[in-house]
Amino acid sequence: MEQTKHKGIYSTWQDKNNLLLTKSLTGKQSRFKEDTIDEDGTVYRVWDPTRSKLGAAIAKKLRYLPIRPGITVLYLGAANGYTPSFVSDILGEKGLLIALDHTAWVVRDLFLLTEKRSNMIALLEDARKPSQYAKKLPKVDCIYQDVAQRDQTEIFMKNADSLLKPRGYGILCIKARSIDVTKNPHEVYQTERSKLMKKFEIISMLNLNPYEKDHSFIICRKLK
Amino acid sequence: MKQAITLRKELMQETKERLKTSINEETMLIQMYQTVRELEHTINNLMIKLKNWFSCYLPEIYTTKTQQEALDIILSDSIEESKQKLNLKDSIGTINRTGYEQTIKFAKSIQTLIKTKELIEEQIEETTTKIAPSICNEISGKTLAQLLTKVGTIKRLANMPSSAIQLLGAEKALFRHLQNNRNNPPKYGLLAGEVQAKTPKERAKKTKQLSAKVTLAARKDYYGTNKT
């Protein structure tokens, strides 16, 4: 079990494969049929990069990850909660993860997951309308967004305006095919990047090939 | 830290309440319709298997035309009776082979599946006439459930233009047409099953009229004040 350069994420070699691991908050229970590894009493959960875009980015040697133990994260587009469960593992008991989705069908799954994790909150809200939930929530250190909508950058900017702390971080998964099918993905990334540049500084951009097709993983930081 | 715990409690309670109210009648209809489709598919496959197997004992089972007819013959009290039903004096198959009783059990389980399917279909008719009485005057409840699987809710159906309802279920043809203009645009989708017409042109015309009626009925059902 080795600590990677990102805090809270571990790696090990098994059958010539490099596995990503996080310390499990829920013991040996696994909701997504993921494997667990037990070493000296601490249980680790195996993170599959093909099922999670954050996992794919870390497997592709991401330089800097703003998600660290103990901070508050807002997660837009949580879906069934595969990636959120690992983010919650990284944050640990002292952190707080607010996961949000607007389809009741998937929030049911998310809710059942949340009940077992004390650092996680599930919300049934529309990410397009942050004014409806901004008052209820505390300011967050980091916003993770994976919604695959045409106006996903605008959605992120709206949320960042009302909820992100000054000098807070943002993580975006840009899906080029859901923004414009006809354009070349690289053009799409550049237009989205130039939109972000007004209020954010770009720290890194990463292409998620071969785990995800036509996806870009952007990490940015708020200017003020 | 204490703040975070109370915040979590409050927000989770709110989400719980929202989840409880989120499931409406339309969701149940969609689930029921999808189950019926799945059952139809399964029953057809199982019937092929059953006929194949039973033909070892009585090959003349292949002369039957409908599923129900074949099931009736297989499930009759004795083998003589089933021969009688087929108007047979002598059969080319042999009945004294192993596993005959197991086929009968298999056939019985298929029959229970068919009964379940019919019960769900009745429930679909009942629910659709309850939530959308005027649409059900125009089309059958099953077709309405099929429309709802595409659209989601009655509200969205009521907000759609008539031409969009006409083409529901023909999305593939429509987008093929929009991508390159060489293909002709589709004229009818799911609603075409409800009209009787000889030529495609006639069918297109009748579907257009029907979709106009469905649109009006949907608006009456959702926005109307006195629901009858």
Short mmCIF file of C-alpha atoms in Angstrom, two decimals:
data_model
loop_
_atom_site.label_atom_id
_atom_site.label_comp_id
_atom_site.label_asym_id
_atom_site.label_seq_id
_atom_site.Cartn_x
_atom_site.Cartn_y
_atom_site.Cartn_z
CA MET A 1 0.00 0.00 0.00
CA GLU A 2 1.70 3.20 -1.13
CA GLN A 3 0.55 6.76 -0.63
CA THR A 4 0.31 8.52 -3.99
CA LYS A 5 1.16 12.21 -4.30
CA HIS A 6 -2.52 13.00 -3.67
CA LYS A 7 -3.44 12.82 0.00
CA GLY A 8 -5.96 10.13 0.84
CA ILE A 9 -5.38 8.11 -2.34
CA TYR A 10 -3.26 4.95 -2.29
CA SER A 11 -2.01 2.57 -4.91
CA THR A 12 -0.80 -1.00 -5.07
CA TRP A 13 0.32 -3.53 -7.66
CA GLN A 14 -1.77 -6.63 -8.23
CA ASP A 15 -1.36 -9.01 -11.17
CA LYS A 16 0.67 -6.45 -13.15
CA ASN A 17 -2.13 -3.89 -12.69
CA ASN A 18 -1.73 -0.67 -10.78
CA LEU A 19 -4.81 -0.31 -8.58
CA LEU A 20 -6.12 2.97 -7.15
CA LEU A 21 -7.38 2.71 -3.58
CA THR A 22 -9.07 4.81 -0.92
CA LYS A 23 -9.52 4.11 2.76
CA SER A 24 -13.07 2.82 3.21
CA LEU A 25 -15.38 4.68 5.57
CA THR A 26 -17.98 1.92 5.49
CA GLY A 27 -15.77 -1.08 6.19
CA LYS A 28 -16.14 -4.06 3.93
CA GLN A 29 -19.57 -3.12 2.63
CA SER A 30 -19.51 -2.41 -1.09
CA ARG A 31 -22.56 -1.03 -2.87
CA PHE A 32 -21.13 -0.96 -6.38
CA LYS A 33 -19.65 -4.47 -6.43
CA GLU A 34 -16.15 -3.02 -6.08
CA ASP A 35 -13.37 -5.10 -4.53
CA THR A 36 -12.05 -4.44 -1.05
CA ILE A 37 -8.53 -5.10 0.18
CA ASP A 38 -7.82 -5.66 3.87
CA GLU A 39 -4.35 -4.77 5.14
CA ASP A 40 -3.43 -4.59 8.85
CA GLY A 41 -7.01 -3.88 9.87
CA THR A 42 -7.64 -0.97 7.50
CA VAL A 43 -9.95 -1.70 4.59
CA TYR A 44 -9.28 -0.16 1.18
CA ARG A 45 -11.76 0.08 -1.70
CA VAL A 46 -10.59 -0.41 -5.29
CA TRP A 47 -11.36 2.49 -7.63
CA ASP A 48 -12.13 1.54 -11.22
CA PRO A 49 -10.95 4.32 -13.61
CA THR A 50 -13.22 3.13 -16.42
CA ARG A 51 -16.31 3.83 -14.32
CA SER A 52 -15.29 7.18 -12.90
CA LYS A 53 -13.90 10.29 -14.61
CA LEU A 54 -12.05 11.48 -11.52
CA GLY A 55 -10.50 8.02 -11.25
CA ALA A 56 -9.54 8.19 -14.92
CA ALA A 57 -7.85 11.57 -14.39
CA ILE A 58 -5.80 10.24 -11.46
CA ALA A 59 -4.87 7.12 -13.43
CA LYS A 60 -3.65 9.46 -16.20
CA LYS A 61 -1.23 11.07 -13.72
CA LEU A 62 -3.03 14.26 -12.79
CA ARG A 63 -0.53 16.79 -11.43
CA TYR A 64 -2.57 18.49 -8.74
CA LEU A 65 -5.85 17.48 -7.10
CA PRO A 66 -7.63 20.10 -4.95
CA ILE A 67 -9.76 17.48 -3.17
CA ARG A 68 -7.92 16.93 0.15
CA PRO A 69 -8.95 15.44 3.49
CA GLY A 70 -11.07 17.74 5.64
CA ILE A 71 -12.45 20.25 3.10
CA THR A 72 -16.02 20.91 1.92
CA VAL A 73 -16.92 19.84 -1.63
CA LEU A 74 -20.05 20.49 -3.70
CA TYR A 75 -20.67 17.74 -6.24
CA LEU A 76 -22.97 18.60 -9.17
CA GLY A 77 -24.37 15.68 -11.14
CA ALA A 78 -23.80 12.94 -8.57
CA ALA A 79 -25.88 10.24 -10.33
CA ASN A 80 -25.77 6.84 -8.60
CA GLY A 81 -22.89 7.93 -6.40
CA TYR A 82 -19.94 5.85 -7.59
CA THR A 83 -17.46 8.74 -7.78
CA PRO A 84 -19.02 10.60 -4.78
CA SER A 85 -18.44 7.55 -2.59
CA PHE A 86 -14.69 7.73 -3.30
CA VAL A 87 -14.61 11.50 -2.88
CA SER A 88 -16.25 10.99 0.51
CA ASP A 89 -13.55 8.42 1.35
CA ILE A 90 -10.81 10.94 0.51
CA LEU A 91 -12.43 13.73 2.55
CA GLY A 92 -12.63 11.55 5.62
CA GLU A 93 -14.75 12.09 8.73
CA LYS A 94 -13.90 15.77 9.07
CA GLY A 95 -14.80 16.76 5.52
CA LEU A 96 -18.25 17.36 4.04
CA LEU A 97 -19.54 16.32 0.65
CA ILE A 98 -22.76 17.81 -0.72
CA ALA A 99 -23.96 15.67 -3.62
CA LEU A 100 -26.67 17.00 -5.90
CA ASP A 101 -28.74 15.62 -8.74
CA HIS A 102 -32.15 16.49 -10.15
CA THR A 103 -33.61 13.12 -11.17
CA ALA A 104 -35.56 11.46 -8.37
CA TRP A 105 -34.78 8.04 -9.83
CA VAL A 106 -31.03 8.27 -9.16
CA VAL A 107 -31.24 10.35 -5.99
CA ARG A 108 -32.98 7.39 -4.34
CA ASP A 109 -29.81 5.32 -4.83
CA LEU A 110 -27.69 8.25 -3.71
CA PHE A 111 -29.80 8.73 -0.59
CA LEU A 112 -29.38 5.12 0.49
CA LEU A 113 -25.62 5.51 0.06
CA THR A 114 -25.61 8.76 2.02
CA GLU A 115 -27.34 7.29 5.04
CA LYS A 116 -24.28 5.14 5.74
CA ARG A 117 -21.71 7.91 5.24
CA SER A 118 -21.77 10.58 7.92
CA ASN A 119 -19.85 13.15 5.84
CA MET A 120 -22.24 13.12 2.89
CA ILE A 121 -25.46 14.99 2.09
CA ALA A 122 -27.79 14.09 -0.80
CA LEU A 123 -29.90 16.83 -2.37
CA LEU A 124 -32.67 16.65 -4.97
CA GLU A 125 -32.19 19.98 -6.74
CA ASP A 126 -31.66 21.36 -10.23
CA ALA A 127 -28.06 22.55 -10.67
CA ARG A 128 -29.32 25.20 -13.14
CA LYS A 129 -31.03 27.08 -10.30
CA PRO A 130 -28.48 27.64 -7.52
CA SER A 131 -30.65 30.41 -6.06
CA GLN A 132 -33.02 27.73 -4.75
CA TYR A 133 -30.45 26.00 -2.57
CA ALA A 134 -27.60 28.48 -2.11
CA LYS A 135 -29.02 29.92 1.11
CA LYS A 136 -29.26 26.56 2.81
CA LEU A 137 -25.68 25.50 2.15
CA PRO A 138 -22.36 26.69 3.59
CA LYS A 139 -19.65 28.13 1.32
CA VAL A 140 -17.52 25.38 -0.17
CA ASP A 141 -13.81 25.00 -0.87
CA CYS A 142 -14.21 23.11 -4.12
CA ILE A 143 -16.88 22.43 -6.74
CA TYR A 144 -16.78 19.21 -8.76
CA GLN A 145 -19.00 19.19 -11.81
CA ASP A 146 -19.91 16.33 -14.13
CA VAL A 147 -23.30 17.08 -15.70
CA ALA A 148 -22.86 16.61 -19.50
CA GLN A 149 -25.19 19.42 -20.53
CA ARG A 150 -24.86 21.89 -23.37
CA ASP A 151 -24.52 24.86 -20.99
CA GLN A 152 -22.40 23.04 -18.41
CA THR A 153 -19.78 25.80 -18.10
CA GLU A 154 -22.50 28.37 -17.42
CA ILE A 155 -24.02 26.08 -14.79
CA PHE A 156 -20.62 25.84 -13.11
CA MET A 157 -20.08 29.62 -13.20
CA LYS A 158 -23.50 30.28 -11.65
CA ASN A 159 -22.80 27.87 -8.79
CA ALA A 160 -19.31 29.23 -8.29
CA ASP A 161 -20.65 32.80 -8.04
CA SER A 162 -22.98 31.99 -5.17
CA LEU A 163 -21.27 29.10 -3.36
CA LEU A 164 -17.51 29.01 -3.96
CA LYS A 165 -15.16 30.66 -1.48
CA PRO A 166 -12.68 33.24 -2.82
CA ARG A 167 -9.60 31.47 -4.25
CA GLY A 168 -11.60 28.22 -4.22
CA TYR A 169 -11.07 25.46 -6.73
CA GLY A 170 -13.27 24.13 -9.49
CA ILE A 171 -13.11 20.77 -11.28
CA LEU A 172 -14.99 20.29 -14.54
CA CYS A 173 -15.49 17.30 -16.81
CA ILE A 174 -16.22 18.79 -20.22
CA LYS A 175 -17.99 16.37 -22.53
CA ALA A 176 -17.40 17.73 -26.02
CA ARG A 177 -20.05 15.54 -27.63
CA SER A 178 -22.87 16.92 -25.50
CA ILE A 179 -21.85 20.55 -26.10
CA ASP A 180 -21.64 20.35 -29.90
CA VAL A 181 -21.59 17.09 -31.84
CA THR A 182 -20.55 18.63 -35.14
CA LYS A 183 -17.49 20.57 -33.91
CA ASN A 184 -14.00 19.24 -33.37
CA PRO A 185 -13.59 18.44 -29.64
CA HIS A 186 -10.45 20.61 -29.37
CA GLU A 187 -12.36 23.67 -30.59
CA VAL A 188 -15.01 23.01 -27.94
CA TYR A 189 -12.38 22.78 -25.18
CA GLN A 190 -10.85 26.09 -26.26
CA THR A 191 -14.19 27.95 -26.29
CA GLU A 192 -15.10 26.58 -22.85
CA ARG A 193 -11.64 27.49 -21.59
CA SER A 194 -11.94 31.07 -22.82
CA LYS A 195 -15.32 31.35 -21.05
CA LEU A 196 -13.70 30.22 -17.79
CA MET A 197 -10.69 32.53 -18.18
CA LYS A 198 -12.79 35.60 -17.31
CA LYS A 199 -13.20 34.63 -13.67
CA PHE A 200 -10.83 31.70 -13.16
CA GLU A 201 -7.22 30.81 -13.73
CA ILE A 202 -6.71 27.47 -15.43
CA ILE A 203 -4.37 25.14 -13.54
CA SER A 204 -4.48 22.08 -15.77
CA MET A 205 -6.33 20.52 -18.68
CA LEU A 206 -6.22 16.80 -19.26
CA ASN A 207 -7.61 14.61 -22.01
CA LEU A 208 -9.26 11.48 -20.61
CA ASN A 209 -8.46 9.15 -23.51
CA PRO A 210 -8.61 6.09 -23.52
CA TYR A 211 -10.89 5.85 -20.45
CA GLU A 212 -13.50 8.31 -21.76
CA LYS A 213 -13.88 9.49 -25.35
CA ASP A 214 -13.82 13.24 -26.08
CA HIS A 215 -13.69 14.33 -22.47
CA SER A 216 -11.54 17.07 -21.00
CA PHE A 217 -10.77 17.33 -17.30
CA ILE A 218 -10.23 20.96 -16.27
CA ILE A 219 -9.00 22.21 -12.90
CA CYS A 220 -9.30 25.94 -12.26
CA ARG A 221 -9.07 28.42 -9.40
CA LYS A 222 -11.22 31.44 -8.65
CA LEU A 223 -9.40 34.78 -9.08
CA LYS A 224 -10.97 36.72 -6.21
CA MET B 1 -18.47 20.35 13.22
CA LYS B 2 -21.69 20.42 15.26
CA GLN B 3 -23.18 22.76 12.69
CA ALA B 4 -22.40 20.27 9.95
CA ILE B 5 -24.27 17.49 11.77
CA THR B 6 -27.44 19.54 12.27
CA LEU B 7 -27.23 20.82 8.68
CA ARG B 8 -26.95 17.28 7.41
CA LYS B 9 -29.95 16.17 9.46
CA GLU B 10 -32.14 18.99 8.16
CA LEU B 11 -31.18 18.60 4.51
CA MET B 12 -31.52 14.83 4.54
CA GLN B 13 -34.99 15.14 6.01
CA GLU B 14 -35.93 17.54 3.23
CA THR B 15 -34.58 15.22 0.54
CA LYS B 16 -36.49 12.33 2.07
CA GLU B 17 -39.73 14.27 1.88
CA ARG B 18 -39.08 15.26 -1.72
CA LEU B 19 -38.29 11.71 -2.73
CA LYS B 20 -41.53 10.51 -1.19
CA THR B 21 -43.61 12.94 -3.25
CA SER B 22 -41.58 12.51 -6.45
CA ILE B 23 -43.25 9.29 -7.62
CA ASN B 24 -46.50 9.96 -9.47
CA GLU B 25 -49.05 7.90 -11.37
CA GLU B 26 -47.16 8.30 -14.65
CA THR B 27 -44.05 6.63 -13.23
CA MET B 28 -46.15 3.65 -12.21
CA LEU B 29 -47.73 3.50 -15.70
CA ILE B 30 -44.30 3.53 -17.33
CA GLN B 31 -43.07 0.73 -15.08
CA MET B 32 -46.17 -1.35 -15.80
CA TYR B 33 -45.93 -0.81 -19.54
CA GLN B 34 -42.26 -1.79 -19.63
CA THR B 35 -43.05 -4.94 -17.64
CA VAL B 36 -45.78 -5.88 -20.11
CA ARG B 37 -43.38 -5.46 -23.03
CA GLU B 38 -40.77 -7.60 -21.29
CA LEU B 39 -43.36 -10.28 -20.48
CA GLU B 40 -44.60 -10.40 -24.10
CA HIS B 41 -41.05 -10.93 -25.29
CA THR B 42 -40.36 -13.64 -22.71
CA ILE B 43 -43.62 -15.49 -23.32
CA ASN B 44 -42.97 -15.66 -27.06
CA ASN B 45 -39.50 -17.09 -26.50
CA LEU B 46 -40.71 -19.62 -23.93
CA MET B 47 -43.58 -20.76 -26.18
CA ILE B 48 -41.12 -21.56 -28.97
CA LYS B 49 -39.11 -23.67 -26.53
CA LEU B 50 -42.22 -25.41 -25.20
CA LYS B 51 -43.52 -26.29 -28.69
CA ASN B 52 -40.09 -27.62 -29.63
CA TRP B 53 -39.98 -29.83 -26.59
CA PHE B 54 -43.59 -31.01 -26.74
CA SER B 55 -43.28 -31.92 -30.41
CA CYS B 56 -41.19 -34.93 -29.34
CA TYR B 57 -44.35 -36.41 -27.80
CA LEU B 58 -46.95 -35.03 -30.19
CA PRO B 59 -45.45 -33.48 -33.37
CA GLU B 60 -48.89 -32.35 -34.55
CA ILE B 61 -48.70 -29.48 -32.03
CA TYR B 62 -47.12 -27.47 -34.84
CA THR B 63 -50.44 -27.41 -36.72
CA THR B 64 -51.92 -25.05 -34.11
CA LYS B 65 -52.04 -21.41 -35.02
CA THR B 66 -52.24 -19.34 -31.82
CA GLN B 67 -50.33 -19.57 -28.54
CA GLN B 68 -53.48 -20.05 -26.49
CA GLU B 69 -54.62 -22.93 -28.70
CA ALA B 70 -51.31 -24.73 -28.27
CA LEU B 71 -51.38 -24.18 -24.50
CA ASP B 72 -54.94 -25.51 -24.22
CA ILE B 73 -53.98 -28.70 -26.01
CA ILE B 74 -50.86 -29.26 -23.92
CA LEU B 75 -52.71 -28.61 -20.65
CA SER B 76 -55.73 -30.82 -21.36
CA ASP B 77 -56.47 -33.57 -18.83
CA SER B 78 -55.24 -36.59 -20.74
CA ILE B 79 -53.29 -37.28 -23.91
CA GLU B 80 -56.44 -38.73 -25.52
CA GLU B 81 -58.23 -35.47 -25.03
CA SER B 82 -55.44 -33.49 -26.62
CA LYS B 83 -55.50 -35.85 -29.60
CA GLN B 84 -59.22 -35.31 -29.85
CA LYS B 85 -58.76 -31.57 -29.90
CA LEU B 86 -56.37 -31.92 -32.83
CA ASN B 87 -58.78 -34.33 -34.64
CA LEU B 88 -56.15 -37.06 -34.65
CA LYS B 89 -56.62 -40.82 -34.68
CA ASP B 90 -53.00 -41.80 -34.73
CA SER B 91 -49.93 -39.73 -33.98
CA ILE B 92 -46.41 -40.01 -35.42
CA GLY B 93 -44.88 -39.21 -32.05
CA THR B 94 -44.48 -41.43 -28.99
CA ILE B 95 -45.80 -40.33 -25.66
CA ASN B 96 -44.07 -42.84 -23.41
CA ARG B 97 -40.85 -40.92 -23.18
CA THR B 98 -39.12 -39.41 -20.16
CA GLY B 99 -39.92 -35.89 -19.01
CA TYR B 100 -43.55 -35.69 -20.14
CA GLU B 101 -44.74 -34.45 -16.74
CA GLN B 102 -42.08 -31.76 -16.70
CA THR B 103 -43.36 -30.27 -19.96
CA ILE B 104 -46.79 -29.96 -18.39
CA LYS B 105 -45.31 -28.11 -15.42
CA PHE B 106 -43.42 -25.81 -17.77
CA ALA B 107 -46.61 -25.08 -19.71
CA LYS B 108 -48.44 -24.27 -16.47
CA SER B 109 -45.82 -21.71 -15.48
CA ILE B 110 -46.12 -20.06 -18.91
CA GLN B 111 -49.88 -19.86 -18.41
CA THR B 112 -49.45 -18.09 -15.08
CA LEU B 113 -47.14 -15.59 -16.83
CA ILE B 114 -49.82 -14.92 -19.43
CA LYS B 115 -52.40 -14.38 -16.68
CA THR B 116 -50.09 -11.92 -14.89
CA LYS B 117 -49.59 -10.02 -18.13
CA GLU B 118 -53.34 -9.73 -18.65
CA LEU B 119 -53.82 -8.49 -15.09
CA ILE B 120 -51.20 -5.75 -15.59
CA GLU B 121 -52.82 -4.74 -18.88
CA GLU B 122 -56.18 -4.36 -17.12
CA GLN B 123 -54.51 -2.23 -14.46
CA ILE B 124 -52.98 -0.01 -17.18
CA GLU B 125 -56.42 0.56 -18.75
CA GLU B 126 -57.89 1.39 -15.35
CA THR B 127 -55.15 3.85 -14.37
CA THR B 128 -55.08 5.66 -17.71
CA THR B 129 -58.84 6.19 -17.73
CA LYS B 130 -58.52 7.57 -14.21
CA ILE B 131 -55.73 10.08 -14.85
CA ALA B 132 -56.54 11.01 -18.47
CA PRO B 133 -60.17 10.25 -19.35
CA SER B 134 -60.42 12.37 -22.49
CA ILE B 135 -57.25 11.01 -24.09
CA CYS B 136 -58.57 7.49 -23.50
CA ASN B 137 -61.67 8.33 -25.52
CA GLU B 138 -59.39 8.75 -28.55
CA ILE B 139 -56.73 6.06 -28.06
CA SER B 140 -56.30 2.87 -26.04
CA GLY B 141 -54.69 2.96 -22.62
CA LYS B 142 -51.76 0.88 -23.80
CA THR B 143 -50.84 3.39 -26.50
CA LEU B 144 -51.09 6.21 -23.99
CA ALA B 145 -48.72 4.33 -21.67
CA GLN B 146 -46.38 3.90 -24.65
CA LEU B 147 -46.53 7.66 -25.34
CA LEU B 148 -45.80 8.35 -21.68
CA THR B 149 -42.66 6.18 -21.74
CA LYS B 150 -41.38 8.52 -24.47
CA VAL B 151 -42.55 11.80 -22.91
CA GLY B 152 -42.60 11.23 -19.14
CA THR B 153 -45.65 13.04 -17.80
CA ILE B 154 -49.12 14.17 -18.91
CA LYS B 155 -47.99 17.76 -18.32
CA ARG B 156 -45.26 17.52 -20.92
CA LEU B 157 -47.67 15.83 -23.34
CA ALA B 158 -50.10 18.71 -22.88
CA ASN B 159 -47.35 21.24 -23.60
CA MET B 160 -46.26 19.56 -26.83
CA PRO B 161 -47.38 20.69 -30.30
CA SER B 162 -49.60 18.31 -32.23
CA SER B 163 -46.96 17.68 -34.92
CA ALA B 164 -44.46 16.52 -32.28
CA ILE B 165 -46.98 14.04 -30.84
CA GLN B 166 -47.65 12.78 -34.37
CA LEU B 167 -43.97 11.88 -34.79
CA LEU B 168 -43.35 10.33 -31.33
CA GLY B 169 -41.70 6.98 -31.93
CA ALA B 170 -40.29 8.00 -35.34
CA GLU B 171 -37.22 9.79 -33.96
CA LYS B 172 -34.74 7.67 -35.87
CA ALA B 173 -36.37 8.43 -39.23
CA LEU B 174 -36.76 12.10 -38.32
CA PHE B 175 -33.10 12.62 -37.44
CA ARG B 176 -32.00 10.66 -40.49
CA HIS B 177 -34.04 13.12 -42.53
CA LEU B 178 -32.65 16.15 -40.70
CA GLN B 179 -29.04 15.04 -41.15
CA ASN B 180 -29.28 14.67 -44.94
CA ASN B 181 -32.29 15.80 -46.88
CA ARG B 182 -32.21 12.84 -49.23
CA ASN B 183 -34.54 10.79 -46.99
CA ASN B 184 -38.21 11.70 -46.86
CA PRO B 185 -39.48 12.96 -43.52
CA PRO B 186 -41.56 10.50 -41.45
CA LYS B 187 -45.32 11.10 -41.35
CA TYR B 188 -46.40 8.94 -38.45
CA GLY B 189 -45.01 7.28 -35.34
CA LEU B 190 -46.59 5.39 -32.45
CA LEU B 191 -50.11 6.69 -33.08
CA ALA B 192 -50.25 4.96 -36.49
CA GLY B 193 -51.14 1.73 -34.70
CA GLU B 194 -54.45 3.28 -33.66
CA VAL B 195 -55.76 4.13 -37.14
CA GLN B 196 -57.01 1.86 -39.88
CA ALA B 197 -55.82 2.72 -43.38
CA LYS B 198 -54.90 0.94 -46.59
CA THR B 199 -52.20 3.18 -48.04
CA PRO B 200 -49.35 4.99 -46.27
CA LYS B 201 -50.72 8.32 -47.51
CA GLU B 202 -54.11 7.66 -45.98
CA ARG B 203 -52.47 6.49 -42.76
CA ALA B 204 -50.44 9.70 -42.60
CA LYS B 205 -53.57 11.80 -42.99
CA LYS B 206 -55.50 9.91 -40.34
CA THR B 207 -52.60 9.97 -37.87
CA LYS B 208 -52.37 13.73 -38.29
CA GLN B 209 -56.05 14.10 -37.44
CA LEU B 210 -55.75 11.74 -34.48
CA SER B 211 -52.69 13.52 -33.06
CA ALA B 212 -54.58 16.85 -33.20
CA LYS B 213 -57.38 15.25 -31.19
CA VAL B 214 -54.93 13.74 -28.69
CA THR B 215 -53.28 17.14 -28.20
CA LEU B 216 -56.60 18.82 -27.43
CA ALA B 217 -57.60 15.99 -25.10
CA ALA B 218 -54.30 16.15 -23.23
CA ARG B 219 -54.71 19.88 -22.67
CA LYS B 220 -58.25 19.33 -21.46
CA ASP B 221 -57.10 16.65 -19.05
CA TYR B 222 -54.22 18.61 -17.59
CA TYR B 223 -55.47 22.21 -17.66
CA GLY B 224 -59.24 21.66 -17.69
CA THR B 225 -61.21 22.85 -14.67
CA ASN B 226 -64.09 20.38 -14.56
CA LYS B 227 -62.58 16.96 -15.00
CA THR B 228 -65.22 14.51 -16.21
#
